[in-house]
Short mmCIF file of C-alpha atoms and ligand atoms in Angstrom, two decimals:
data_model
loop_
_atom_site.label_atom_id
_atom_site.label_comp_id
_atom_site.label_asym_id
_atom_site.label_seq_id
_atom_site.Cartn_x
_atom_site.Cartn_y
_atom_site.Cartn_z
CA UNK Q 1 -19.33 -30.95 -89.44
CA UNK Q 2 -22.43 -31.47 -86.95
CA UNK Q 3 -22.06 -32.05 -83.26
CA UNK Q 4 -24.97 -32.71 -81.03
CA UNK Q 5 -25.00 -29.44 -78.83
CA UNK Q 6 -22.84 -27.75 -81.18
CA UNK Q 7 -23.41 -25.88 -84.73
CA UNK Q 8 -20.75 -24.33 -86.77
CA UNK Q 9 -21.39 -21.47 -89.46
CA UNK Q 10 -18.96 -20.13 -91.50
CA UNK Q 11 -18.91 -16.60 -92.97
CA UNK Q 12 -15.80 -16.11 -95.28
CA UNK Q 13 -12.76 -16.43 -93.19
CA UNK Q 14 -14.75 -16.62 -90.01
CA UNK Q 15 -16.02 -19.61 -88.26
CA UNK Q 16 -18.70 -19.78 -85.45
CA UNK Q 17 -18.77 -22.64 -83.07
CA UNK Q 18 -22.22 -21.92 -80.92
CA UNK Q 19 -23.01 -23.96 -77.74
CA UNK Q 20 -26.70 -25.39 -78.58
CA UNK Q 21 -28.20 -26.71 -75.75
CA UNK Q 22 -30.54 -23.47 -74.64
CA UNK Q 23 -32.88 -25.25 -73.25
CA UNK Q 24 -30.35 -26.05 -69.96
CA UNK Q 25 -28.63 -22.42 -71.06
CA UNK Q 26 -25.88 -24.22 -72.47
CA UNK Q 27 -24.61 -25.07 -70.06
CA UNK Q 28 -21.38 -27.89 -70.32
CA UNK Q 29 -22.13 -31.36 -70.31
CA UNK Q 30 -19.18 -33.93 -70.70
CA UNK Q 31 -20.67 -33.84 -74.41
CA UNK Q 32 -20.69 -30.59 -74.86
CA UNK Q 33 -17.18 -30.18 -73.64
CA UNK Q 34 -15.53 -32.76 -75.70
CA UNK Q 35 -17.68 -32.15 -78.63
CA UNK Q 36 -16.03 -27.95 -78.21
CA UNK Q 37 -12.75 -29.72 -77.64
CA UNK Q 38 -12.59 -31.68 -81.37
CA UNK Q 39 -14.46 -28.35 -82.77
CA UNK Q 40 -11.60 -25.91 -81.86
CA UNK Q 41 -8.99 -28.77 -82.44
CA UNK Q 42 -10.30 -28.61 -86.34
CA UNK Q 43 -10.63 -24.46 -86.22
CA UNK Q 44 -7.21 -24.93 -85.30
CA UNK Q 45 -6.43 -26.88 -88.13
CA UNK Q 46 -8.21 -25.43 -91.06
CA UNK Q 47 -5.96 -23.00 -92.95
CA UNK Q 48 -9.12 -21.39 -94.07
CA UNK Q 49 -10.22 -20.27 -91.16
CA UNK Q 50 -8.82 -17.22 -89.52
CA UNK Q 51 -10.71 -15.94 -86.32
CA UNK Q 52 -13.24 -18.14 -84.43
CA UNK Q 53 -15.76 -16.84 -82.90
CA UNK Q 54 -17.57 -18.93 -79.70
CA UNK Q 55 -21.20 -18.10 -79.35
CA UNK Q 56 -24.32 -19.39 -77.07
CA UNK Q 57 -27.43 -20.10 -78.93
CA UNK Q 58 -30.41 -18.73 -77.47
CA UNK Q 59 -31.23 -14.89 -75.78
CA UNK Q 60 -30.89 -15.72 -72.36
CA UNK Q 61 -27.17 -17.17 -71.88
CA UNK Q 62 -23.63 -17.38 -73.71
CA UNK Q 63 -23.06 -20.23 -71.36
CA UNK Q 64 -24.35 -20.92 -67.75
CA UNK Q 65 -21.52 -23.04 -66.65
CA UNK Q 66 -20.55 -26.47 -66.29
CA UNK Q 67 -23.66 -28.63 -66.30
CA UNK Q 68 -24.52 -28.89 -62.48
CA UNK Q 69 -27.06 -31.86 -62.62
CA UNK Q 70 -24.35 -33.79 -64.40
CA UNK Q 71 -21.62 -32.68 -61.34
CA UNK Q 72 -23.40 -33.71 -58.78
CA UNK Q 73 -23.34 -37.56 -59.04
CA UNK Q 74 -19.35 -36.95 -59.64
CA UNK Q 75 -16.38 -38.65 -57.74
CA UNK Q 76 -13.40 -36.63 -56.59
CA UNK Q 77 -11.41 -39.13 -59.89
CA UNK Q 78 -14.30 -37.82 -62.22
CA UNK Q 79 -14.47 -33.90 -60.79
CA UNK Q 80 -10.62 -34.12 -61.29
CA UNK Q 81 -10.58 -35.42 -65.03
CA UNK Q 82 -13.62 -32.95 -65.73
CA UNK Q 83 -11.50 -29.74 -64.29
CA UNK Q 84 -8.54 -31.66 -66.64
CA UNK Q 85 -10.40 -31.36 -69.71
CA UNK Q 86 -12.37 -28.32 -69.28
CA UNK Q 87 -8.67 -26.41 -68.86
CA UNK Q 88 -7.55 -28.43 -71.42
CA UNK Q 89 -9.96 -26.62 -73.57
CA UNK Q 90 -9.66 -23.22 -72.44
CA UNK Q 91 -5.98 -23.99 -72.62
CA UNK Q 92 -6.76 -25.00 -76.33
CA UNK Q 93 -8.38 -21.69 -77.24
CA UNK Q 94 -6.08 -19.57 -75.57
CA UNK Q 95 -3.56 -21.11 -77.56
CA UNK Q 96 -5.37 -21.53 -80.96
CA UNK Q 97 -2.91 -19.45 -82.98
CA UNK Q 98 -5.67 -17.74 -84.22
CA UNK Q 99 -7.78 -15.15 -82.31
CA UNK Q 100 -11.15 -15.93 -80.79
CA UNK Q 101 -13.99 -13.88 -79.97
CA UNK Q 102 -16.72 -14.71 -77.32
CA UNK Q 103 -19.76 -13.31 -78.11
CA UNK Q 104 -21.64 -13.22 -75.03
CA UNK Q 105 -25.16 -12.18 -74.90
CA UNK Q 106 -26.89 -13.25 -71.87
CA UNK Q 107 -25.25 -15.31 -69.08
CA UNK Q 108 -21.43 -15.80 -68.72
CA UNK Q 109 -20.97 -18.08 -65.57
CA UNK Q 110 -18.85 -20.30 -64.39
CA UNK Q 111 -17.56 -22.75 -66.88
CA UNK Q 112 -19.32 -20.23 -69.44
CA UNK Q 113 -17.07 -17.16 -67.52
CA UNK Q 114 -13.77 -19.52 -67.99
CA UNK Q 115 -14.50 -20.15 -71.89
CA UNK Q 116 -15.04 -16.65 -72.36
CA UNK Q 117 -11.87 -15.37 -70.42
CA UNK Q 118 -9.49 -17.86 -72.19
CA UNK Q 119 -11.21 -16.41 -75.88
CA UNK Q 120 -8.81 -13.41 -76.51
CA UNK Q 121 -11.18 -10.94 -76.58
CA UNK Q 122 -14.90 -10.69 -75.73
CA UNK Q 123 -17.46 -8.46 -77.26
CA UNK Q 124 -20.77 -8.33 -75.11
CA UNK Q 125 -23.80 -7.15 -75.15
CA UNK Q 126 -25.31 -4.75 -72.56
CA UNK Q 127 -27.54 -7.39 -70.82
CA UNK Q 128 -25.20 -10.05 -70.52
CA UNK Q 129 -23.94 -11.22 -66.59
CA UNK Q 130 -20.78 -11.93 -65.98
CA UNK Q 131 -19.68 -14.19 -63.04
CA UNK Q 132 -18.06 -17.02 -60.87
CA UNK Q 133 -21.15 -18.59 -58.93
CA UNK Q 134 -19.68 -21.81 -57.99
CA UNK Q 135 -18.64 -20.91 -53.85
CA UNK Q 136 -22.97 -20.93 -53.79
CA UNK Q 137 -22.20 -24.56 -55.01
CA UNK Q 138 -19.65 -25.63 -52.12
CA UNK Q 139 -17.42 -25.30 -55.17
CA UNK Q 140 -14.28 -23.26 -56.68
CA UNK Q 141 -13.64 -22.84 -60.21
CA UNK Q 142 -12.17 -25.33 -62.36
CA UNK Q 143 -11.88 -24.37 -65.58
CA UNK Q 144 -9.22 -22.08 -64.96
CA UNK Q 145 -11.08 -19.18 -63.49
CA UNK Q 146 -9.61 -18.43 -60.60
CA UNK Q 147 -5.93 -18.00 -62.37
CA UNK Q 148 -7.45 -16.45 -66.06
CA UNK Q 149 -9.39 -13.83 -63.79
CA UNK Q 150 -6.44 -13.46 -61.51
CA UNK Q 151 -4.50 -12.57 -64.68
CA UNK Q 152 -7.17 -10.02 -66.47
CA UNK Q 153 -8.59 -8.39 -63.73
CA UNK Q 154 -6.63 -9.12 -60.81
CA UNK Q 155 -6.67 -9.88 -57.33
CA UNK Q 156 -9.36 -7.77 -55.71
CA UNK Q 157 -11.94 -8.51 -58.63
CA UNK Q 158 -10.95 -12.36 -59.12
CA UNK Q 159 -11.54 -12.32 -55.24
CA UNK Q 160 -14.67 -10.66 -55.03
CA UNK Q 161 -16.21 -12.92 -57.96
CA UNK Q 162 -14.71 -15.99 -56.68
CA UNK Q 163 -15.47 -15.22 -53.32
CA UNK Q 164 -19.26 -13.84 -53.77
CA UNK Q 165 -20.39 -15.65 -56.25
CA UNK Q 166 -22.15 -12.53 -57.11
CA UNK Q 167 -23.12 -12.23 -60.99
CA UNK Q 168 -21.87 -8.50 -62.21
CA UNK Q 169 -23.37 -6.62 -65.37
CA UNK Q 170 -21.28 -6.44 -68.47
CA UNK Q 171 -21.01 -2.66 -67.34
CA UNK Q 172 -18.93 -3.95 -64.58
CA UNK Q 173 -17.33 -6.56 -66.26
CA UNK Q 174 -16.43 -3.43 -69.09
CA UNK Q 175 -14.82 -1.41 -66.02
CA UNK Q 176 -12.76 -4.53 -65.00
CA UNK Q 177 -11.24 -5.31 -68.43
CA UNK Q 178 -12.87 -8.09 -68.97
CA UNK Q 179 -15.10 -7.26 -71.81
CA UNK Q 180 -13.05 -5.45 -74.93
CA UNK Q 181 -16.74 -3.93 -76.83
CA UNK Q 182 -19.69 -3.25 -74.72
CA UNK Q 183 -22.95 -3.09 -77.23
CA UNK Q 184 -26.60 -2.59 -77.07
CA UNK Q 185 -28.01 -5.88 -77.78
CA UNK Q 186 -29.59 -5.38 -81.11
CA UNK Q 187 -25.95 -4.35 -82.32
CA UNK Q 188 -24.29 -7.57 -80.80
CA UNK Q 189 -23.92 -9.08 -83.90
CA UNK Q 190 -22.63 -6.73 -86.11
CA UNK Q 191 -20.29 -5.95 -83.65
CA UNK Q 192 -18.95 -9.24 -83.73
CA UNK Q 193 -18.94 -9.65 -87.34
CA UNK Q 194 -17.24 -5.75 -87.74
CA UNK Q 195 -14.16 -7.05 -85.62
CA UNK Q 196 -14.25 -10.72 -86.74
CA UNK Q 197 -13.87 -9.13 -90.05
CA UNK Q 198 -11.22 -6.78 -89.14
CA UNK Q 199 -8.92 -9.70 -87.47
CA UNK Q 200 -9.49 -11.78 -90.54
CA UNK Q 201 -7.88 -9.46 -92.49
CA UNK Q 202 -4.48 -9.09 -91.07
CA UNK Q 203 -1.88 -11.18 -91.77
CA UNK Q 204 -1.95 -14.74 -90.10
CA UNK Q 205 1.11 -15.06 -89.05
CA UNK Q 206 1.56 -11.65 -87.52
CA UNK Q 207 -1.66 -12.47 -85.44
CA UNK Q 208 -0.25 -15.98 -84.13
CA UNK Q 209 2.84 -13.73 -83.46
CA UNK Q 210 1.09 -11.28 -81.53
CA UNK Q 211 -0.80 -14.09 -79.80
CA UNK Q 212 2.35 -16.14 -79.32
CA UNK Q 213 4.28 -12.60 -77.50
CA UNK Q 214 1.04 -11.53 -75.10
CA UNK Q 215 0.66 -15.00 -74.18
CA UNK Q 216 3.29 -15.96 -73.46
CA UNK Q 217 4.82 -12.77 -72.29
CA UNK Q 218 2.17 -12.59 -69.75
CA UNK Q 219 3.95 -15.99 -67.73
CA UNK Q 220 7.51 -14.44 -68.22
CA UNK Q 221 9.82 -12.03 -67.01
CA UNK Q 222 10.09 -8.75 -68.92
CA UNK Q 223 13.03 -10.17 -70.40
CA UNK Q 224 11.98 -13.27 -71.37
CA UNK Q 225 9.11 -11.50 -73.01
CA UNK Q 226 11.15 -8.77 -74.93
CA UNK Q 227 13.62 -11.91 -75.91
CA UNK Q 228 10.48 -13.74 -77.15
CA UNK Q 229 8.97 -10.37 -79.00
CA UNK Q 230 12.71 -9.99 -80.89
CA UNK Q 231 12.80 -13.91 -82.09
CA UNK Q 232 9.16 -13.56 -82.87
CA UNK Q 233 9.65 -10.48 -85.13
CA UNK Q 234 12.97 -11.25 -86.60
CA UNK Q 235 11.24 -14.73 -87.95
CA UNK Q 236 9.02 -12.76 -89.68
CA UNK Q 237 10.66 -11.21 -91.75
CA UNK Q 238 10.88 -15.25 -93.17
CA UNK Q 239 7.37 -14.57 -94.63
CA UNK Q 240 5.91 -13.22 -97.63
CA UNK Q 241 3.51 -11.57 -95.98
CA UNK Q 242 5.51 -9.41 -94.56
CA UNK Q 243 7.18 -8.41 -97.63
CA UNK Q 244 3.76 -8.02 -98.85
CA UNK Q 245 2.71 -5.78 -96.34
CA UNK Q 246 5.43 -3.73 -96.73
CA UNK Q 247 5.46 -3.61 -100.46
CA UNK Q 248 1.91 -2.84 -100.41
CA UNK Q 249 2.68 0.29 -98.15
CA UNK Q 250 5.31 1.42 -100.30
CA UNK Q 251 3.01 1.29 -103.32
CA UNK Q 252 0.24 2.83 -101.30
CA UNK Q 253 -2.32 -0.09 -101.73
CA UNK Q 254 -4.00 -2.61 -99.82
CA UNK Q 255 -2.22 -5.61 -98.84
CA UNK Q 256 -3.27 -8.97 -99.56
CA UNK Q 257 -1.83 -11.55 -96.97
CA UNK Q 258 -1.90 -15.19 -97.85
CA UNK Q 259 -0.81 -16.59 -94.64
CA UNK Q 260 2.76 -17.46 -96.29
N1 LIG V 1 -26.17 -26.73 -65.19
C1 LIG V 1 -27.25 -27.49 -65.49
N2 LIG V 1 -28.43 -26.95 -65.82
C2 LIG V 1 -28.53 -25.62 -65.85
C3 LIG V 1 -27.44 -24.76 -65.55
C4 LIG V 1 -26.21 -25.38 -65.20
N3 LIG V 1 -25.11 -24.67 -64.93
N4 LIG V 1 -27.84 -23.49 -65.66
C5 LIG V 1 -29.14 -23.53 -66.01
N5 LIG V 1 -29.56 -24.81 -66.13
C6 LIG V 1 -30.88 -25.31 -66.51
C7 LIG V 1 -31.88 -25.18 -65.37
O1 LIG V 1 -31.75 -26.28 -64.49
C8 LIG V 1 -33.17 -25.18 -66.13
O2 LIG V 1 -33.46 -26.51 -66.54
P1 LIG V 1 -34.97 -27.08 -66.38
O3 LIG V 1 -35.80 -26.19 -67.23
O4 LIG V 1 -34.86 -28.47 -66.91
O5 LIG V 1 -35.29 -26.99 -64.93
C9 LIG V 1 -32.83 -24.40 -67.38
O6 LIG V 1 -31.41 -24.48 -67.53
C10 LIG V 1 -33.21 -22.94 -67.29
O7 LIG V 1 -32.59 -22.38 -66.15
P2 LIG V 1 -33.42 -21.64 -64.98
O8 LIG V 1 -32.63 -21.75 -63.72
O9 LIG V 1 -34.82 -22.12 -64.94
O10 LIG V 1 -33.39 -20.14 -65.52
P3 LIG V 1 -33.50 -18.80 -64.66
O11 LIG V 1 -33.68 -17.70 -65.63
O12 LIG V 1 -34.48 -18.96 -63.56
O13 LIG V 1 -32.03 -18.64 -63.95
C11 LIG V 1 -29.64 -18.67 -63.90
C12 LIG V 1 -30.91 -18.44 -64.74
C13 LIG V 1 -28.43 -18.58 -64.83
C14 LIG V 1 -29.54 -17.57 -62.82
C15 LIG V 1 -29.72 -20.06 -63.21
O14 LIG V 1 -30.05 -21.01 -64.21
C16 LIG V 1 -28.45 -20.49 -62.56
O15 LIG V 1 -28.14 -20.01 -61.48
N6 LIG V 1 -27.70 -21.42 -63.18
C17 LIG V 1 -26.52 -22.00 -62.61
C18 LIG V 1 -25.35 -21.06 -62.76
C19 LIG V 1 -24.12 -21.65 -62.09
O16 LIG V 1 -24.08 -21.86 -60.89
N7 LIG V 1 -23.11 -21.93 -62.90
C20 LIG V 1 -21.87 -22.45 -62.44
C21 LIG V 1 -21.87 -23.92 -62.48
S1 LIG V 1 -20.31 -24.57 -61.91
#
């Protein structure tokens, strides 16, 4: 597979999508965007890949948002179908079945803020800016920011970002919950790889379980959640890997899950 603006790298189970435009800090062109759209649709897809990982290229930036030169020509129609498909995406990686890890290095803003919230978790390094600078645009967020923020940090931060615009340092972002590992940036990648190669690992359909009962727990009553959790659990016990897992415990070995 080659994109323009895109590369993808595999390493065993693990695939890396990185955002390849460094030159305009990656930011998200209409390209760019559907180009990460079909990219994540085939992650999605592949059996053989377990955990994605979504990367920047570059030192400087993870993603700098949604390309602004681009934006400013739009129509209220075009703004409204760009917002569309920009959710769409985040919407598409929040609900990959598989996890995804943002590996953010440099600059997390805007659009590049939104990717990185709707990955499940994010692994940063200690130079890397998190933030929501579009109100210094006449803008809001409108890849989802406002509500993903809303839901991981809550009110008072997602206000203060929003309403600011104010970049704050992965420190910060660490405090707030939005950043899972906090790294030097020399150990950035390892980092990723260690818990990219830890997620691969488990069983597959215990993580799209897992996935499947935070998610959509988070949008439910407590109720609807624990109902969700018991239907989740009790189908698998359909799988083999759960016998294996169990088996393997009992016979004090490793488990090898096939994703069956
Ligand atoms: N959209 C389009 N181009 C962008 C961009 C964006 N969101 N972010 C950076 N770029 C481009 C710059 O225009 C510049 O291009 P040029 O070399 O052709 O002029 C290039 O990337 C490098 O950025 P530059 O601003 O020169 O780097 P810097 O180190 O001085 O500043 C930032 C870095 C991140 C503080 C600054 O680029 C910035 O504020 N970007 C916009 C962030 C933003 O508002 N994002 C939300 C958009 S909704």
């Amino acid at each position: 597979m080659a994109y323009r603006n895109l590369e993808i790298a595999h390493r065993g189970a693990v695939r890396t999508i990185t955002v390849n435009r460094p030159d305009k800090l990656n930011a998200l062109n209409r390209d760019t965007l559907n180009k990460l759209t079909l990219a994540f649709a085939q992650a999605a897809q592949d059996d053989a890949v377990r955990v994605v990982v979504l990367a920047g290229a570059g030192e400087k930036a993870f993603v700098a948002g949604a390309d602004i030169a681009e934006m400013h020509g739009y129509s209220t129609v075009q703004a409204q179908a760009f917002s569309r498909a920009g959710q769409r995406l985040a919407s598409a990686i929040e609900r990959l079945g598989k996890p995804v890890i943002a590996r953010v290095q440099g600059f997390a803003l805007g659009g590049g803020m939104e990717l990185a919230m709707a990955c499940h978790l994010r692994v940063a390094s200690e130079k890397a800016k998190f933030g929501q600078p579009e109100i210094n645009l006449g803008l809001i967020p409108g890849f989802g920011g406002t509500q993903r923020l809303l839901r991981l940090a809550g009110r008072a931060a997602a206000l203060e970002l929003c309403l600011t615009g104010a970049p704050v340092s992965a420190q910060r972002a660490y405090e707030l919950g939005l950043v899972n590992r906090l790294v030097p940036p020399e150990a950035l990648d390892e980092a990723v790889n260690a818990l990219a190669d830890q997620l691969a690992a488990t069983a597959p359909l215990a993580a799209a379980g897992v996935l499947d009962a935070v998610l959509t727990g988070g949008e439910a009553t407590l109720d609807q959640g624990l109902e969700f959790e018991t239907q989740t659990f009790a189908l698998l016990f359909a799988t083999g890997d759960m016998r294996e897992g169990t088996a393997a415990f009992m016979e004090k070995r490793k488990a090898a899950f096939k994703g069956e």
